[in-house]
mmCIF file of C-alpha atoms in Angstrom:
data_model
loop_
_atom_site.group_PDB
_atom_site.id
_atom_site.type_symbol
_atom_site.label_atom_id
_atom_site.label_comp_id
_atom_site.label_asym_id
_atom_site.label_seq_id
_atom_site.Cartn_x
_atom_site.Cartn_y
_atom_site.Cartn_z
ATOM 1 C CA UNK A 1 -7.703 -2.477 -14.140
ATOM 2 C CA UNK A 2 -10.063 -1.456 -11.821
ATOM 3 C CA UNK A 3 -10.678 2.351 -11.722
ATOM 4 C CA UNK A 4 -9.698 4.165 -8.058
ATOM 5 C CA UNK A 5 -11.378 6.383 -6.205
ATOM 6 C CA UNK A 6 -14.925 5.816 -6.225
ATOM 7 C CA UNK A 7 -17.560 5.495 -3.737
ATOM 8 C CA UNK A 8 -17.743 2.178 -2.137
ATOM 9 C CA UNK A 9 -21.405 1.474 -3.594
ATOM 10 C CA UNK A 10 -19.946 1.725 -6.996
ATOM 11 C CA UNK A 11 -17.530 -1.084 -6.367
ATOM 12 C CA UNK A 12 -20.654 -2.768 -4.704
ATOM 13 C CA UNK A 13 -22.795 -2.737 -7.909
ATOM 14 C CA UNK A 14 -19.791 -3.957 -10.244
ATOM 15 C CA UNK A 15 -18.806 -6.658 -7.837
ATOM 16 C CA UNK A 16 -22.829 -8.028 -7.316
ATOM 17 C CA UNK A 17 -22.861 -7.472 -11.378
ATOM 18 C CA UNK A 18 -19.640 -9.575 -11.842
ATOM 19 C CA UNK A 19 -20.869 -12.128 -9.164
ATOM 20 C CA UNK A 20 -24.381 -11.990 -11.534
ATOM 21 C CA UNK A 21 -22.081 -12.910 -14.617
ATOM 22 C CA UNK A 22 -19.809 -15.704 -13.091
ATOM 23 C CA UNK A 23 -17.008 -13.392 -13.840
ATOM 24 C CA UNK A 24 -14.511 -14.013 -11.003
ATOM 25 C CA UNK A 25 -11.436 -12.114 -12.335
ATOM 26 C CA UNK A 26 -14.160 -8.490 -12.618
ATOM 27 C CA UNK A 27 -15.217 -9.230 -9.085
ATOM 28 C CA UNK A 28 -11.658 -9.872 -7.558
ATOM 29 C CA UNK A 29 -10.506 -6.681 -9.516
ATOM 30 C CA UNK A 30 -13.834 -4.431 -8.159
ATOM 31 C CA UNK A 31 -12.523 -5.457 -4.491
ATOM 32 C CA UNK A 32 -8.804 -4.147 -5.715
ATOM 33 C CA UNK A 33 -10.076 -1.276 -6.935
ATOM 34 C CA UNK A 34 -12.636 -1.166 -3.344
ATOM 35 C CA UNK A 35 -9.645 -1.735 -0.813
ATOM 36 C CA UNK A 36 -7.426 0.320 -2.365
ATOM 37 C CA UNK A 37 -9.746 3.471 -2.445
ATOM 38 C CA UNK A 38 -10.485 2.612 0.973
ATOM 39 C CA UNK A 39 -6.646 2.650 1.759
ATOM 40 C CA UNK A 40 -6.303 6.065 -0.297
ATOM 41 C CA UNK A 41 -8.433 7.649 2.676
ATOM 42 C CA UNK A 42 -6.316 10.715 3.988
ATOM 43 C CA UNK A 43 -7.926 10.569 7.628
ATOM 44 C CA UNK A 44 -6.414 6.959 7.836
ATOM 45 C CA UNK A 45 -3.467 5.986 9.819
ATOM 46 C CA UNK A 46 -0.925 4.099 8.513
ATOM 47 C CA UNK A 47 -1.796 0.776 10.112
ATOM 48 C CA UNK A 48 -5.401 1.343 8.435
ATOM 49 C CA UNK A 49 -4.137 1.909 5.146
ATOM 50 C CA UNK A 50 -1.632 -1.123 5.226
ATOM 51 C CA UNK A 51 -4.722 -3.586 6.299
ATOM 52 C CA UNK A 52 -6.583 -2.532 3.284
ATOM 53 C CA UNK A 53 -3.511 -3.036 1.097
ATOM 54 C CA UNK A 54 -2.381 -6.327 2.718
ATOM 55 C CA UNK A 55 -6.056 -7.606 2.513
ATOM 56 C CA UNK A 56 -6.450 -6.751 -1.173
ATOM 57 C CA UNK A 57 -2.658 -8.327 -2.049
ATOM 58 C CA UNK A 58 -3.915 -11.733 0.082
ATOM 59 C CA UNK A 59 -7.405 -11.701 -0.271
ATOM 60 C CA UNK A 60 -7.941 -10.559 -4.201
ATOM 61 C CA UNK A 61 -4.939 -10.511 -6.074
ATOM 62 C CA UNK A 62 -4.240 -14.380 -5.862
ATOM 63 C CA UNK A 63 -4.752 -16.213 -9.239
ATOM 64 C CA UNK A 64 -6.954 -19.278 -9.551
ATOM 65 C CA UNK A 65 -4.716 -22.355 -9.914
ATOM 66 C CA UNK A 66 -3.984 -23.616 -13.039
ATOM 67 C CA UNK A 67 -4.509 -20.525 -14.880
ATOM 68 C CA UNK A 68 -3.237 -19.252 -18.259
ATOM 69 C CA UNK A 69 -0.332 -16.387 -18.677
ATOM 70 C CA UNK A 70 -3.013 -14.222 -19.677
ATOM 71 C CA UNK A 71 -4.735 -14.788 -16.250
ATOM 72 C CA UNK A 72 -1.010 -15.172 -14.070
ATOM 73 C CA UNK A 73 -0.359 -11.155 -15.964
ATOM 74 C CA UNK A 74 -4.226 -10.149 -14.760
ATOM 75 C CA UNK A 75 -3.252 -10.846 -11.199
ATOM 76 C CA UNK A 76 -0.061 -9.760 -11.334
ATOM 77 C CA UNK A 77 -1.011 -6.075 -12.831
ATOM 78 C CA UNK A 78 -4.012 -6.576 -9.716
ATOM 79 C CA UNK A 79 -1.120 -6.426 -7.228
ATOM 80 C CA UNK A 80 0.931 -4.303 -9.111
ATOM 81 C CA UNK A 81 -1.968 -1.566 -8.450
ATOM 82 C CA UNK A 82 -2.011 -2.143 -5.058
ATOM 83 C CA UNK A 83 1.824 -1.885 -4.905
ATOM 84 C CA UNK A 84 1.789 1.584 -6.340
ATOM 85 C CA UNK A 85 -0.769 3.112 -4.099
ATOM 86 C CA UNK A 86 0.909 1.489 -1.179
ATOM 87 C CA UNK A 87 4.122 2.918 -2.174
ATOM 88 C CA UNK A 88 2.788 5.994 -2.933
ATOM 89 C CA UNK A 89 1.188 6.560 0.513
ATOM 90 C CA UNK A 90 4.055 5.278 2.061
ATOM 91 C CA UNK A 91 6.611 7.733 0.780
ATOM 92 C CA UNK A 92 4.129 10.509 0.880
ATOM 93 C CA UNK A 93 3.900 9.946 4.592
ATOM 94 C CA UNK A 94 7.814 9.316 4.993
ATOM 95 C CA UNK A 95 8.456 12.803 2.563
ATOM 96 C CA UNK A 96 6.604 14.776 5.019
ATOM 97 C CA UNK A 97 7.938 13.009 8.045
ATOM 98 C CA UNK A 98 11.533 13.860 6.752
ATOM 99 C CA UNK A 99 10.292 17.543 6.059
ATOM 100 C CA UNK A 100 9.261 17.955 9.621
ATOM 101 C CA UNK A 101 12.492 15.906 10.696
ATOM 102 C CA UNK A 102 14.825 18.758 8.856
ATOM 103 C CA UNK A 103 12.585 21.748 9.676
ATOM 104 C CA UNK A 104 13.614 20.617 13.610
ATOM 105 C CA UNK A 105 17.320 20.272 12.693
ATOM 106 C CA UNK A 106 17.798 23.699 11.636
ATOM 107 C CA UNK A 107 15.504 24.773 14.425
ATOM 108 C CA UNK A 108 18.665 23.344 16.302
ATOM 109 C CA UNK A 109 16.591 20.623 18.288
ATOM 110 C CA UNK A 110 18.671 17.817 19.678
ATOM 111 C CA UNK A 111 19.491 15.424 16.443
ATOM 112 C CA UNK A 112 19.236 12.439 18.866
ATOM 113 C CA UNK A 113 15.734 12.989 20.031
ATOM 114 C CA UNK A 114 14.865 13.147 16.203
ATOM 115 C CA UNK A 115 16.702 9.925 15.458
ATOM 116 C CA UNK A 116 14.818 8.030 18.279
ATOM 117 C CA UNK A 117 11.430 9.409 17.202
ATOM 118 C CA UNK A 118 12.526 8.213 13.783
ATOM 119 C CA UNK A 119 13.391 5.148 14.609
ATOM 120 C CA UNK A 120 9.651 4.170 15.934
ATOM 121 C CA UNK A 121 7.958 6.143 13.226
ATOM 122 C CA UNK A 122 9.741 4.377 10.067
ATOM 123 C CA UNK A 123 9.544 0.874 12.227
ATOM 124 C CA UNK A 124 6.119 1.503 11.903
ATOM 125 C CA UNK A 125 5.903 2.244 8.360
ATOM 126 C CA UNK A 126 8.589 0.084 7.052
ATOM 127 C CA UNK A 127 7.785 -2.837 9.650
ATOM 128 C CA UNK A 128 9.772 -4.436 11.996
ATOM 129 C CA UNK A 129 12.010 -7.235 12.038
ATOM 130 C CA UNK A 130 13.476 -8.194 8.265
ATOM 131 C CA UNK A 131 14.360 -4.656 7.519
ATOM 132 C CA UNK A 132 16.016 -5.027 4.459
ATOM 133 C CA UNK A 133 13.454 -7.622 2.755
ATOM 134 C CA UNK A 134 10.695 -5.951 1.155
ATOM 135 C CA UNK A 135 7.357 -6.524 1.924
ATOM 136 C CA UNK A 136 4.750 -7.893 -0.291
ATOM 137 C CA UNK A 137 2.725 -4.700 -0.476
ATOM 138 C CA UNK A 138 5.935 -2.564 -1.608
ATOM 139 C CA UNK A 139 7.236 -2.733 -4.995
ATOM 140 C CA UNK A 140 11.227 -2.827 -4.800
ATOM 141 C CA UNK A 141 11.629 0.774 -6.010
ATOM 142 C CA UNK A 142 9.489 2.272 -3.326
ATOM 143 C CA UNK A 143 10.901 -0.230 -0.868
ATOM 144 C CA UNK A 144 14.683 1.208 -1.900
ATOM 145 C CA UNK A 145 13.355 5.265 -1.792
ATOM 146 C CA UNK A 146 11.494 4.517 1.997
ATOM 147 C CA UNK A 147 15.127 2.583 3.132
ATOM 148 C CA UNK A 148 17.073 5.794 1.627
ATOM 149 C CA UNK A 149 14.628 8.272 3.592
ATOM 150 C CA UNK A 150 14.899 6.121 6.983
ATOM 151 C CA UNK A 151 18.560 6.228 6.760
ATOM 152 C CA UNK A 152 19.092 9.949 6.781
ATOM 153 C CA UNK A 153 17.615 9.889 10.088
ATOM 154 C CA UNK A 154 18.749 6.459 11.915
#
């Protein structure tokens, strides 16, 4: 698995190396290991983050067709990667949210103004529409913990 947090060039040289050496599975991994780090970026909005995540789950974590189960587990520990760091940021963001959310509660701020605010933030985060299917980016555990956070405050 590809190592997180370095600077782009290094993902650059490993994925020009891995192009060099026919080695498709190194290169798609490099750009895992690339969009993720990108995503980790803590000046990034949440929409940001997610297009890095959803591009590396679409885009790089696919297996080639008719593939061994060696190859099928590669790509599946690929977008398991991505799933934890999306998850990760994801409740990170929601944790603090629901800090600030109780911090205003005992302030004795109207509960209903909070719910409303949370409503749009964790629509946002979670996405809208199917609310109770995960998303491809989340794996179920983190998709269960952001649904228990939401519904403290809608």
């Amino acid at each position: 698995m590809p190592e997180i947090g370095r600077p782009e060039s290094y993902y650059a040289k490993l994925c020009h190396e891995a192009d060099r050496l026919a080695d498709r599975h190194a290169h798609e991994a490099y750009k895992v290991g690339q969009y993720v780090t990108l995503a980790m970026d803590p000046h990034l909005t949440w929409e940001e983050k997610l297009k890095y995540f959803q591009h590396a789950i679409k885009r790089h974590c696919q297996p080639p067709p008719y593939l061994d189960d060696d190859v099928w587990m590669f790509y599946k520990s690929l977008s398991d990667l991505v799933r934890q760091h999306a998850g990760y940021e994801a409740l990170r963001l929601a944790s603090t949210e629901d800090d600030l959310y109780a911090a205003r509660v005992s302030m004795g701020q109207n509960r209903e103004k909070i719910e409303d605010e949370a409503e749009v933030f964790f629509a946002r985060l979670l996405g809208q529409g199917q609310i109770d299917v995960c998303p491809d980016w989340f794996n179920e555990s983190d998709w269960a913990q952001l649904k228990m956070i939401r519904d403290q405050w809608i």
